PDB file of C-alpha atoms in Angstrom:
ATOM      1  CA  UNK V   1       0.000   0.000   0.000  1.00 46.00           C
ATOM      2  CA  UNK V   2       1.811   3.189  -1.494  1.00 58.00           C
ATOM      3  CA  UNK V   3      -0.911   5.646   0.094  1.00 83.00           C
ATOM      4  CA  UNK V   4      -0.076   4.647   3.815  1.00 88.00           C
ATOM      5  CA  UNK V   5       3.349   5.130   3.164  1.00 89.00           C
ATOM      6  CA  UNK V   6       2.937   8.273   1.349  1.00 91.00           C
ATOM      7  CA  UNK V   7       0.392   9.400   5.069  1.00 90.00           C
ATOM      8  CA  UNK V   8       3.349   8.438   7.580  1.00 91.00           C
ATOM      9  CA  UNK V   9       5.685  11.312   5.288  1.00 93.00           C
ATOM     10  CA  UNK V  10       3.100  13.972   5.806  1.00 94.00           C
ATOM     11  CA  UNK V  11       3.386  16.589   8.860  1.00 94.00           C
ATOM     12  CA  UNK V  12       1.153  16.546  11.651  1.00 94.00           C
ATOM     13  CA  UNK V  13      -0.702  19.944   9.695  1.00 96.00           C
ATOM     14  CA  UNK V  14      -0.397  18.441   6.416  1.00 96.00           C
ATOM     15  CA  UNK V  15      -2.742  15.041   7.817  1.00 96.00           C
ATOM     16  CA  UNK V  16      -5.269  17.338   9.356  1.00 96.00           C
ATOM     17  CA  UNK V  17      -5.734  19.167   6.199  1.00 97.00           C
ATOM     18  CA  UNK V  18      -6.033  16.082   4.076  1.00 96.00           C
ATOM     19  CA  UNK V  19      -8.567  15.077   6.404  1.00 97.00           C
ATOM     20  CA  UNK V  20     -10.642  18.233   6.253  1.00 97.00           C
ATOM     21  CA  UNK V  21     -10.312  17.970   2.883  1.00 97.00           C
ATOM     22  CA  UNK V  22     -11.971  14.144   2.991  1.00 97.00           C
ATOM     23  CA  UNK V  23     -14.811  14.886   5.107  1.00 98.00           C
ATOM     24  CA  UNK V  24     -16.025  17.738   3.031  1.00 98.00           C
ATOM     25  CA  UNK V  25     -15.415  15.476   0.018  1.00 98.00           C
ATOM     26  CA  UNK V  26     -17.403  12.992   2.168  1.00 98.00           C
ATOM     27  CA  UNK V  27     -20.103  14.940   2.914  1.00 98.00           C
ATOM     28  CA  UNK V  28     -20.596  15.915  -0.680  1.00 97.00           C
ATOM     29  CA  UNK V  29     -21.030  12.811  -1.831  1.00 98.00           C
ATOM     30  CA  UNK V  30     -23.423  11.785   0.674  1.00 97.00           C
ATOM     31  CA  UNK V  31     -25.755  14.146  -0.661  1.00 96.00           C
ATOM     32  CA  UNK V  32     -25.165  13.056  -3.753  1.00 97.00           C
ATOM     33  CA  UNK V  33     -26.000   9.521  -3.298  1.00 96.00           C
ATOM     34  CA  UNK V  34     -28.832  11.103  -1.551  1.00 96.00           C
ATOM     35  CA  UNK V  35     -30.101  13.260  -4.801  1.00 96.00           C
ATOM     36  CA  UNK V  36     -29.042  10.003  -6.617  1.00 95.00           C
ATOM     37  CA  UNK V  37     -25.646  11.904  -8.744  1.00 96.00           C
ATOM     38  CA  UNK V  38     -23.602   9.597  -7.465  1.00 95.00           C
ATOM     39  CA  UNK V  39     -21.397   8.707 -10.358  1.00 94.00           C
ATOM     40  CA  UNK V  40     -18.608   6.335  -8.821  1.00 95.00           C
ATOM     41  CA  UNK V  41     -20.249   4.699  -5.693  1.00 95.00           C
ATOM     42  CA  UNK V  42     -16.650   3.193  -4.586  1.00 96.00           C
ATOM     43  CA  UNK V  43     -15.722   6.141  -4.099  1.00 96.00           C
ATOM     44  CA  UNK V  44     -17.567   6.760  -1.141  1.00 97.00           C
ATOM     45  CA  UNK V  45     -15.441   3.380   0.413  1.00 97.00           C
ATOM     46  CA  UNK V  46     -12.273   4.438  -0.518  1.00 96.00           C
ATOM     47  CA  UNK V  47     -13.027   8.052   0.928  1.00 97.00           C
ATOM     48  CA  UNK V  48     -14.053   6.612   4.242  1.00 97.00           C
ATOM     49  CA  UNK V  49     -11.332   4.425   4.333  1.00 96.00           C
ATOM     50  CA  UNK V  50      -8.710   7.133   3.950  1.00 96.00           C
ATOM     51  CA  UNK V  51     -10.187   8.965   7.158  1.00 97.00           C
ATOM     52  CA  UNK V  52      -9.505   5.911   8.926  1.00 97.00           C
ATOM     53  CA  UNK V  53      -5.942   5.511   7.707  1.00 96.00           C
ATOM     54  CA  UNK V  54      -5.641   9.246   8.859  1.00 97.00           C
ATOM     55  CA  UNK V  55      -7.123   8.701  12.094  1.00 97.00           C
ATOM     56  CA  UNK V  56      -5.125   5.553  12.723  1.00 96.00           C
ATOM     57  CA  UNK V  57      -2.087   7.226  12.138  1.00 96.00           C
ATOM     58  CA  UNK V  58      -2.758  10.376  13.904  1.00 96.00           C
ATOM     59  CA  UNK V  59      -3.076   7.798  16.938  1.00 96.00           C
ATOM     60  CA  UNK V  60      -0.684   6.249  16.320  1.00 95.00           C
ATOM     61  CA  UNK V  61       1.796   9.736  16.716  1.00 95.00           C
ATOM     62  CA  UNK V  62      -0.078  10.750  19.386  1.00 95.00           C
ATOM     63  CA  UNK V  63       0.285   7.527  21.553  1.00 95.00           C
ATOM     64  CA  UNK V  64       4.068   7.541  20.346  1.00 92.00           C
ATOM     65  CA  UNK V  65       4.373  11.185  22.003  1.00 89.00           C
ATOM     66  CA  UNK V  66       2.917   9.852  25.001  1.00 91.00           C
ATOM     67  CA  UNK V  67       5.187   7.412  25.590  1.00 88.00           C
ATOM     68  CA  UNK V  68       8.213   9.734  25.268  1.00 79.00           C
TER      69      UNK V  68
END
């Protein structure tokens, strides 16, 4: 998986903004699916999914702080 790898690179500000930037694309396509204009229905998955690899990972750091 190339993407993950490409996530652990980013800066702490750089995740969060990717993030933002996935929920609002999230939320758009809800209401598209919604007004049924959903063109590409996987997307929805793969969005999701990438605000759980962002989440994970900002765990991940923040646990990692923790411990120090």
């Amino acid at each position: 998986m190339a993407r993950i790898d490409d996530m652990k690179t980013k800066s702490d500000d750089q995740l969060s903004e990717s993030l933002g930037e996935l929920k609002r694309e999230q939320f758009n396509l809800r209401f598209q699916a919604a007004t049924n204009q959903l063109e590409k229905p996987s997307r929805v998955r793969e969005v999701r999914r990438d605000i759980a690899r962002i989440k994970t990972l900002q765990a991940q750091r923040t646990s990692a702080d923790a411990a120090k």
